[in-house]
Amino acid sequence: MDSKYASIGREKPKITNDLTVKRLKLCVNNANTKKDKEQTTNGATNNNKLENNFPKENTEDLKEARKSLPVYLVRTRIIEEIKKHDTMILIGETGSGKTTQIPQLIHEYRLEGKSCVAVTQPRRVAAITLALRVAAEMNTDIGSIVGYSVRFEDVTSPRTKVKYLTDGMLLREAVTDPLLKKYSIIVLDEAHERTVNTDVLFGIVKLAQKERNGQKQNPLKVIVMSATMDVDSFRKYYDNCPVIYLEGRTYPVTIYHSKIKHEDYQYAAICTIFQLHTTTPANEDFLVFLTGQEEIETVMSNIKQIAKETVGPQIRVCPLYAGLPAAKQLLVWKKTPPGMRKIVLATNIAEASVTIPEIRYVIDTGVVKERTWCTRTGAERLSVVPCSQAASWQRAGRAGRTAAGASYRLYTATDFKCRRQHNIPEIVRCPLTSTVLMLIATGLDPGTFPLIDTPPKDSIHAALLLLKELGAVDNESNPKLTVLGKKMTAFPIDPKYAKILLCAPEYGCLEEALSLVAVMSSENVFHTPLHKREDALKVKQKFISPLGDHITLLNVYRAFCKAPLKKQWCRENYLNHKNLSYAFDVRQQLLLVCQRLNLAVSSCGNATDQLLKCLLSGLFTNCAWSRAGGRYVTSAGAAASLHPSSVLHGRSANPALVYTELLHTQRSFLINVSVVQPQWLQQVAPEYARRCRSNR
DNA sequence: TAGGGTTTT
């Protein structure tokens, strides 16, 4: 189609192994009806409440749809395998129906016995929609035989036999019941995503299974399900358990690689967009993978500009990234009128989290923003890096959901071959404070806990050190939970934030601390579009506190609670309604935990000093001291500047600050910062203050 | 002095 590209035809990720695995060969024609689609995500938003649209479909239609799924044809074989083995890996491509059908099959054959089968998902929307779908297919009410459990919502009953839940929920359950005795079969789905939660669950179920099966009572079966996956390492981890492959059912996607190396992938993307735009029918939509909000906004305005001067069909450009308000995200799913092309500019949110129908062409820049972490300074780094081969395949797959499509990779085939096969598992590159605390609370030793990929040693050590400093554990070498630590595990938030809440009664500010911690536990509540920065900044003025971002956030949250028309109010104030609503739900949940722990919920009124001292009692490791030229240095000795989004940015320097986050992009920035009195540190964390004095 | 990918409890 284009001389810039070399066609390679349809390629599939090759699963190379010389293992003796069972391979179930399936030959099924391509899907051709909409109802056949595996509905794993509802796409639009992360709203807490989702309507169950599935029962409106005719039950007979649903039955027919089930029968046409690849997994249905080999159901008896699969059941036999599950009966025979305690652990099994099941590789099923998109459209195989594994996630909706296997749990149903298990129940139809009553393999779960008197207890229940759990199916985990990394994302809550997926857990909810899958449960709704399966309940509809089984012609039963949600919450009876089929249920789901996600944060803020438990739709299950004692009758529930098939339970979809997020990885995070099952991990929480493991703290109080490490053997997970409620379940006879646990299905860990989307294993290839390798989130921290899934990786930790692998170990938890492995240990639980060993213990339960050793006792020969109430044995546990484990099924690991995934798209393409690093089979060798998984299989080794699970003691050479059998692997079963299920063929998928999607449309073919032709892969094109660039013949030349592009210096500027944004420019290359725009060129490719317009070459395709002028040569393909208008009803065929594009999906372009970019790295972030700013890039998306830049490319968007470029496209709009060029479109004015180019002949061809009309264009609607739709941005899509997590921080985009839900109402604007919805445009992505809105059909364009005939003769108009939709071009979706998305971050990797469109790789797995949401599904956009009708995409025919994927333009893959081959880059992704990845977060890594420096154990020494606690700084997080966001850098643009080449994505893995697995991510490229995932991106390409987005073009083959409803018809045959193509993926244009803006990098060469050689480049592709040199890339790592899989993403680096999150557990290897993230702070592990919460995870380590959770493991200790579950009675497990973080030093010997079995993980597929081991995090760097200093990463676990840094977590233990911080937990010791927070007073959650008694020592670092053989850590035992303290009374405070035990209370901290009751809160589903970062241990530092839990410490803030637990200290709040001392400062008489739990009311305020709850609101502040709830907002800090949510995503950014400010939405600042590139071209409306000045407007957004202007309306932000009324919330600003000279004491810094934390009190400003508190002001925003309070105003949000008082606003009668919240959505409209958020729109007018450049605030993210979804994230503020989420903070509201989190606050309610945290309040319940506080009440259970008999913490006195009182307000400090206008005594903001009290609240800031309280904040410091959890964040005392996050102090920065003023240096010449508006620069700061953190307790760990890292040089950093105020992030331009801070309300303190551009104001006169303060001797001491507390910050929520240290982020390294082009430079190191302190994000969400407040003014504190230097002597407070001595008061709230004397031991720590003594140790880090050298850096001041 | 200038800018935060994506999830989850």
XYZ file of C-alpha atoms (C1' of nucleotides) in Angstrom, chain A residues 124 151 172 322 369 371 650 665 667, chain B:
18
model
C -12.801 -3.887 38.166
C -13.845 -2.425 45.842
C -7.292 -8.562 50.646
C -7.106 7.953 31.642
C 5.667 5.764 29.002
C 7.336 4.197 35.400
C 6.771 30.710 41.340
C 10.861 13.424 33.917
C 14.275 16.890 35.689
C 12.111 28.138 37.117
C 7.808 24.827 32.968
C 4.524 19.396 32.754
C 2.240 13.077 35.860
C 1.574 5.927 31.151
C -1.932 2.269 33.302
C -4.244 -0.461 37.163
C -5.944 -1.850 42.192
C -7.331 -2.455 47.748
